[in-house]
């Protein structure tokens, strides 16, 4: 076997952060077994699992050594797995796949062939949210994006609702970020960092207009489960602070700054609104975070004052962060306001109307 040739021929590296995922890992890895998988490098980063995750990964490595490789390491949480994977990656493009998620196998074969047709900074794909039983809950599609042709970041727009499931970057772009790219280690929710600083390297994009990524929703203990999220909301806040520091270090001429500003607003909204709604479920102190934002990102701080639960078509608006800062928002009141907002948003969606959190500009 000519190892150097195999390394050179890899069009894609898939990084799979893995911690105690024995229940899901086989399904994840099986979804990557396609006729052209010799062009793909799959790095199973075993993050100190206490179950059989490592053994399962090694089964696939033994059976398909040209594609699968297991890297066993001490526990360092999600970001440490991505960091290690980036050090080891040999593919032209790099994509992250969570061990409890999977790819649409048929479309993955086409996706690999699709990657070989282009030389771009970012490849987008459609994804879907699914349950353990395979029921489709929602789909993300590129809608009006061009297909089979290269386009610029302006086609996405600053307010695009990007998620890590939809992206693959050119690996060299990530490695060549000034100062280096390094995800925060020891915390969860650093998938937000994956769609932040790397976007400054993007000017050319192509769009694969088929469902590739299948994002599992509803797993017990999942980080996005409300109880887990509120227990660890300090991690979301920490990741937001890291991104603010990255943003502050950039030159004003850096590409896609409007997009970065929008990401900071979006994640700040997640921290503030969820805290106000569920503050009885966490020991996190939003006041400390709020003071830090005021010092390190005054414009974002001012923007957050305008975060509202608002339904313009219905004539309802409540500046919840402003009221919270003034001590005028009691928990029981804020909870029911958020509950009412959720109900209004659901009703408006059914009627084809839009309700937004945001009533201000940075």
PDB file of C-alpha atoms in Angstrom, residues 129-311:
ATOM      1  CA  UNK A 129     -33.162  17.108  12.145  1.00  0.00           C
ATOM      2  CA  UNK A 130     -34.315  13.595  13.002  1.00  0.00           C
ATOM      3  CA  UNK A 131     -35.459  11.585  16.006  1.00  0.00           C
ATOM      4  CA  UNK A 132     -34.019   8.294  17.248  1.00  0.00           C
ATOM      5  CA  UNK A 133     -36.754   6.576  15.260  1.00  0.00           C
ATOM      6  CA  UNK A 134     -35.739   8.376  12.075  1.00  0.00           C
ATOM      7  CA  UNK A 135     -38.683  10.772  11.991  1.00  0.00           C
ATOM      8  CA  UNK A 136     -37.785  14.008  10.187  1.00  0.00           C
ATOM      9  CA  UNK A 137     -38.496  17.048  12.363  1.00  0.00           C
ATOM     10  CA  UNK A 138     -37.205  19.816  10.115  1.00  0.00           C
ATOM     11  CA  UNK A 139     -34.976  20.504   7.128  1.00  0.00           C
ATOM     12  CA  UNK A 140     -32.418  23.191   6.342  1.00  0.00           C
ATOM     13  CA  UNK A 141     -31.933  23.936   2.667  1.00  0.00           C
ATOM     14  CA  UNK A 142     -30.045  26.565   0.743  1.00  0.00           C
ATOM     15  CA  UNK A 143     -33.260  27.701  -0.945  1.00  0.00           C
ATOM     16  CA  UNK A 144     -32.168  30.283  -3.521  1.00  0.00           C
ATOM     17  CA  UNK A 145     -28.440  29.568  -3.519  1.00  0.00           C
ATOM     18  CA  UNK A 146     -26.866  28.746  -6.887  1.00  0.00           C
ATOM     19  CA  UNK A 147     -26.118  25.086  -7.533  1.00  0.00           C
ATOM     20  CA  UNK A 148     -23.167  23.610  -9.431  1.00  0.00           C
ATOM     21  CA  UNK A 149     -21.441  26.976  -9.609  1.00  0.00           C
ATOM     22  CA  UNK A 150     -19.128  29.035  -7.431  1.00  0.00           C
ATOM     23  CA  UNK A 151     -20.530  32.111  -5.695  1.00  0.00           C
ATOM     24  CA  UNK A 152     -19.410  34.670  -3.120  1.00  0.00           C
ATOM     25  CA  UNK A 153     -20.236  35.237   0.532  1.00  0.00           C
ATOM     26  CA  UNK A 154     -22.562  38.090  -0.422  1.00  0.00           C
ATOM     27  CA  UNK A 155     -25.058  35.473  -1.652  1.00  0.00           C
ATOM     28  CA  UNK A 156     -25.433  34.247   1.927  1.00  0.00           C
ATOM     29  CA  UNK A 157     -25.884  37.630   3.554  1.00  0.00           C
ATOM     30  CA  UNK A 158     -24.781  38.749   7.011  1.00  0.00           C
ATOM     31  CA  UNK A 159     -27.867  37.373   8.727  1.00  0.00           C
ATOM     32  CA  UNK A 160     -27.658  33.832   7.357  1.00  0.00           C
ATOM     33  CA  UNK A 161     -28.561  31.266   9.999  1.00  0.00           C
ATOM     34  CA  UNK A 162     -25.426  29.156   9.645  1.00  0.00           C
ATOM     35  CA  UNK A 163     -25.006  25.859  11.514  1.00  0.00           C
ATOM     36  CA  UNK A 164     -22.010  23.550  11.711  1.00  0.00           C
ATOM     37  CA  UNK A 165     -23.957  20.705  10.100  1.00  0.00           C
ATOM     38  CA  UNK A 166     -24.006  22.601   6.804  1.00  0.00           C
ATOM     39  CA  UNK A 167     -20.317  23.430   6.371  1.00  0.00           C
ATOM     40  CA  UNK A 168     -17.059  21.953   5.148  1.00  0.00           C
ATOM     41  CA  UNK A 169     -13.998  24.202   4.895  1.00  0.00           C
ATOM     42  CA  UNK A 170     -10.854  23.985   2.853  1.00  0.00           C
ATOM     43  CA  UNK A 171      -8.436  22.560   5.421  1.00  0.00           C
ATOM     44  CA  UNK A 172      -5.556  24.869   4.513  1.00  0.00           C
ATOM     45  CA  UNK A 173      -7.780  27.885   5.175  1.00  0.00           C
ATOM     46  CA  UNK A 174      -8.279  26.845   8.789  1.00  0.00           C
ATOM     47  CA  UNK A 175      -4.595  26.152   9.305  1.00  0.00           C
ATOM     48  CA  UNK A 176      -3.573  29.478   7.792  1.00  0.00           C
ATOM     49  CA  UNK A 177      -5.733  31.676  10.021  1.00  0.00           C
ATOM     50  CA  UNK A 178      -3.486  34.379  11.437  1.00  0.00           C
ATOM     51  CA  UNK A 179      -2.508  33.464  14.959  1.00  0.00           C
ATOM     52  CA  UNK A 180      -3.826  29.938  14.410  1.00  0.00           C
ATOM     53  CA  UNK A 181      -7.259  28.450  14.891  1.00  0.00           C
ATOM     54  CA  UNK A 182      -7.915  26.797  18.233  1.00  0.00           C
ATOM     55  CA  UNK A 183     -11.281  25.849  19.653  1.00  0.00           C
ATOM     56  CA  UNK A 184     -11.877  26.357  23.356  1.00  0.00           C
ATOM     57  CA  UNK A 185     -11.197  23.133  25.251  1.00  0.00           C
ATOM     58  CA  UNK A 186     -12.927  21.788  28.334  1.00  0.00           C
ATOM     59  CA  UNK A 187     -16.405  23.028  27.387  1.00  0.00           C
ATOM     60  CA  UNK A 188     -19.294  22.112  25.102  1.00  0.00           C
ATOM     61  CA  UNK A 189     -21.042  24.341  22.514  1.00  0.00           C
ATOM     62  CA  UNK A 190     -17.830  25.175  20.647  1.00  0.00           C
ATOM     63  CA  UNK A 191     -19.596  24.193  17.427  1.00  0.00           C
ATOM     64  CA  UNK A 192     -20.462  27.912  17.415  1.00  0.00           C
ATOM     65  CA  UNK A 193     -16.751  28.706  17.161  1.00  0.00           C
ATOM     66  CA  UNK A 194     -16.558  26.405  14.109  1.00  0.00           C
ATOM     67  CA  UNK A 195     -18.888  28.735  12.203  1.00  0.00           C
ATOM     68  CA  UNK A 196     -17.300  31.951  13.438  1.00  0.00           C
ATOM     69  CA  UNK A 197     -13.594  32.726  12.895  1.00  0.00           C
ATOM     70  CA  UNK A 198     -13.150  30.235  10.009  1.00  0.00           C
ATOM     71  CA  UNK A 199     -15.740  32.244   8.072  1.00  0.00           C
ATOM     72  CA  UNK A 200     -13.192  35.067   7.767  1.00  0.00           C
ATOM     73  CA  UNK A 201     -11.298  32.838   5.316  1.00  0.00           C
ATOM     74  CA  UNK A 202     -14.281  32.327   3.014  1.00  0.00           C
ATOM     75  CA  UNK A 203     -14.735  34.114  -0.292  1.00  0.00           C
ATOM     76  CA  UNK A 204     -15.656  31.284  -2.681  1.00  0.00           C
ATOM     77  CA  UNK A 205     -18.543  28.893  -1.968  1.00  0.00           C
ATOM     78  CA  UNK A 206     -20.400  26.036  -3.618  1.00  0.00           C
ATOM     79  CA  UNK A 207     -23.665  24.481  -2.525  1.00  0.00           C
ATOM     80  CA  UNK A 208     -24.504  20.771  -2.552  1.00  0.00           C
ATOM     81  CA  UNK A 209     -28.284  20.902  -2.747  1.00  0.00           C
ATOM     82  CA  UNK A 210     -29.113  17.575  -1.105  1.00  0.00           C
ATOM     83  CA  UNK A 211     -29.585  16.393   2.463  1.00  0.00           C
ATOM     84  CA  UNK A 212     -26.202  15.211   3.723  1.00  0.00           C
ATOM     85  CA  UNK A 213     -26.180  15.636   7.497  1.00  0.00           C
ATOM     86  CA  UNK A 214     -28.796  14.013   9.760  1.00  0.00           C
ATOM     87  CA  UNK A 215     -28.824  15.807  13.114  1.00  0.00           C
ATOM     88  CA  UNK A 216     -30.267  13.726  15.952  1.00  0.00           C
ATOM     89  CA  UNK A 217     -32.678  15.562  18.245  1.00  0.00           C
ATOM     90  CA  UNK A 218     -34.140  14.314  21.514  1.00  0.00           C
ATOM     91  CA  UNK A 219     -31.389  12.041  22.794  1.00  0.00           C
ATOM     92  CA  UNK A 220     -31.383  11.809  26.594  1.00  0.00           C
ATOM     93  CA  UNK A 221     -28.512  13.847  27.998  1.00  0.00           C
ATOM     94  CA  UNK A 222     -28.023  15.785  24.762  1.00  0.00           C
ATOM     95  CA  UNK A 223     -26.292  19.131  25.283  1.00  0.00           C
ATOM     96  CA  UNK A 224     -29.214  21.004  23.714  1.00  0.00           C
ATOM     97  CA  UNK A 225     -31.739  19.433  26.078  1.00  0.00           C
ATOM     98  CA  UNK A 226     -33.085  22.313  28.200  1.00  0.00           C
ATOM     99  CA  UNK A 227     -31.950  20.923  31.560  1.00  0.00           C
ATOM    100  CA  UNK A 228     -28.455  20.170  30.218  1.00  0.00           C
ATOM    101  CA  UNK A 229     -28.180  23.487  28.419  1.00  0.00           C
ATOM    102  CA  UNK A 230     -29.122  25.492  31.512  1.00  0.00           C
ATOM    103  CA  UNK A 231     -26.777  23.476  33.682  1.00  0.00           C
ATOM    104  CA  UNK A 232     -23.974  24.352  31.268  1.00  0.00           C
ATOM    105  CA  UNK A 233     -25.096  27.767  30.023  1.00  0.00           C
ATOM    106  CA  UNK A 234     -21.849  29.159  31.387  1.00  0.00           C
ATOM    107  CA  UNK A 235     -20.128  27.239  28.588  1.00  0.00           C
ATOM    108  CA  UNK A 236     -22.260  28.993  25.975  1.00  0.00           C
ATOM    109  CA  UNK A 237     -21.353  32.304  27.635  1.00  0.00           C
ATOM    110  CA  UNK A 238     -17.662  31.371  27.678  1.00  0.00           C
ATOM    111  CA  UNK A 239     -17.736  30.524  23.984  1.00  0.00           C
ATOM    112  CA  UNK A 240     -19.416  33.881  23.297  1.00  0.00           C
ATOM    113  CA  UNK A 241     -16.630  35.646  25.185  1.00  0.00           C
ATOM    114  CA  UNK A 242     -13.993  33.794  23.177  1.00  0.00           C
ATOM    115  CA  UNK A 243     -15.652  34.851  19.925  1.00  0.00           C
ATOM    116  CA  UNK A 244     -15.872  38.461  21.101  1.00  0.00           C
ATOM    117  CA  UNK A 245     -12.145  38.429  21.866  1.00  0.00           C
ATOM    118  CA  UNK A 246     -11.452  36.949  18.435  1.00  0.00           C
ATOM    119  CA  UNK A 247     -13.621  39.614  16.817  1.00  0.00           C
ATOM    120  CA  UNK A 248     -11.849  42.397  18.730  1.00  0.00           C
ATOM    121  CA  UNK A 249      -8.473  41.132  17.505  1.00  0.00           C
ATOM    122  CA  UNK A 250      -9.407  41.347  13.823  1.00  0.00           C
ATOM    123  CA  UNK A 251      -8.594  44.177  11.445  1.00  0.00           C
ATOM    124  CA  UNK A 252     -11.550  46.252  10.283  1.00  0.00           C
ATOM    125  CA  UNK A 253     -10.835  45.082   6.736  1.00  0.00           C
ATOM    126  CA  UNK A 254     -11.284  41.402   7.631  1.00  0.00           C
ATOM    127  CA  UNK A 255     -13.724  39.621   5.343  1.00  0.00           C
ATOM    128  CA  UNK A 256     -17.305  38.946   6.410  1.00  0.00           C
ATOM    129  CA  UNK A 257     -17.301  41.146   9.529  1.00  0.00           C
ATOM    130  CA  UNK A 258     -21.038  41.792   9.212  1.00  0.00           C
ATOM    131  CA  UNK A 259     -21.629  38.061   9.458  1.00  0.00           C
ATOM    132  CA  UNK A 260     -19.452  37.861  12.580  1.00  0.00           C
ATOM    133  CA  UNK A 261     -21.345  40.693  14.231  1.00  0.00           C
ATOM    134  CA  UNK A 262     -24.619  38.931  13.532  1.00  0.00           C
ATOM    135  CA  UNK A 263     -23.293  35.701  15.072  1.00  0.00           C
ATOM    136  CA  UNK A 264     -22.315  37.569  18.238  1.00  0.00           C
ATOM    137  CA  UNK A 265     -25.796  39.061  18.479  1.00  0.00           C
ATOM    138  CA  UNK A 266     -27.450  35.706  17.926  1.00  0.00           C
ATOM    139  CA  UNK A 267     -25.429  33.919  20.606  1.00  0.00           C
ATOM    140  CA  UNK A 268     -25.843  36.779  23.083  1.00  0.00           C
ATOM    141  CA  UNK A 269     -29.582  36.481  22.564  1.00  0.00           C
ATOM    142  CA  UNK A 270     -29.392  32.760  23.389  1.00  0.00           C
ATOM    143  CA  UNK A 271     -27.608  33.462  26.678  1.00  0.00           C
ATOM    144  CA  UNK A 272     -29.788  36.362  27.826  1.00  0.00           C
ATOM    145  CA  UNK A 273     -33.190  35.002  26.822  1.00  0.00           C
ATOM    146  CA  UNK A 274     -32.592  31.493  28.147  1.00  0.00           C
ATOM    147  CA  UNK A 275     -31.253  32.819  31.429  1.00  0.00           C
ATOM    148  CA  UNK A 276     -34.253  35.092  31.905  1.00  0.00           C
ATOM    149  CA  UNK A 277     -36.593  32.262  31.071  1.00  0.00           C
ATOM    150  CA  UNK A 278     -34.964  29.466  33.077  1.00  0.00           C
ATOM    151  CA  UNK A 279     -32.747  31.208  35.652  1.00  0.00           C
ATOM    152  CA  UNK A 280     -34.066  28.943  38.411  1.00  0.00           C
ATOM    153  CA  UNK A 281     -32.363  26.008  36.649  1.00  0.00           C
ATOM    154  CA  UNK A 282     -28.798  27.364  36.758  1.00  0.00           C
ATOM    155  CA  UNK A 283     -26.138  28.707  39.118  1.00  0.00           C
ATOM    156  CA  UNK A 284     -24.708  30.832  36.295  1.00  0.00           C
ATOM    157  CA  UNK A 285     -24.621  34.550  37.119  1.00  0.00           C
ATOM    158  CA  UNK A 286     -25.720  36.583  34.118  1.00  0.00           C
ATOM    159  CA  UNK A 287     -24.759  39.812  35.907  1.00  0.00           C
ATOM    160  CA  UNK A 288     -21.054  38.962  35.650  1.00  0.00           C
ATOM    161  CA  UNK A 289     -21.420  38.115  31.956  1.00  0.00           C
ATOM    162  CA  UNK A 290     -23.363  41.333  31.385  1.00  0.00           C
ATOM    163  CA  UNK A 291     -20.640  43.417  33.029  1.00  0.00           C
ATOM    164  CA  UNK A 292     -17.988  41.677  30.918  1.00  0.00           C
ATOM    165  CA  UNK A 293     -19.918  42.431  27.720  1.00  0.00           C
ATOM    166  CA  UNK A 294     -20.259  46.086  28.714  1.00  0.00           C
ATOM    167  CA  UNK A 295     -16.487  46.436  29.084  1.00  0.00           C
ATOM    168  CA  UNK A 296     -15.323  44.303  26.162  1.00  0.00           C
ATOM    169  CA  UNK A 297     -18.039  44.934  23.583  1.00  0.00           C
ATOM    170  CA  UNK A 298     -19.928  48.182  24.320  1.00  0.00           C
ATOM    171  CA  UNK A 299     -21.816  48.123  21.022  1.00  0.00           C
ATOM    172  CA  UNK A 300     -23.009  44.581  21.630  1.00  0.00           C
ATOM    173  CA  UNK A 301     -23.999  45.608  25.163  1.00  0.00           C
ATOM    174  CA  UNK A 302     -26.140  48.441  23.780  1.00  0.00           C
ATOM    175  CA  UNK A 303     -27.629  46.102  21.208  1.00  0.00           C
ATOM    176  CA  UNK A 304     -28.629  43.625  23.899  1.00  0.00           C
ATOM    177  CA  UNK A 305     -30.735  46.303  25.575  1.00  0.00           C
ATOM    178  CA  UNK A 306     -32.985  46.052  22.541  1.00  0.00           C
ATOM    179  CA  UNK A 307     -33.432  42.272  22.681  1.00  0.00           C
ATOM    180  CA  UNK A 308     -37.168  41.892  22.897  1.00  0.00           C
ATOM    181  CA  UNK A 309     -39.856  39.326  22.704  1.00  0.00           C
ATOM    182  CA  UNK A 310     -41.812  40.948  19.943  1.00  0.00           C
ATOM    183  CA  UNK A 311     -44.625  40.158  17.577  1.00  0.00           C
TER     184      UNK A 311
END
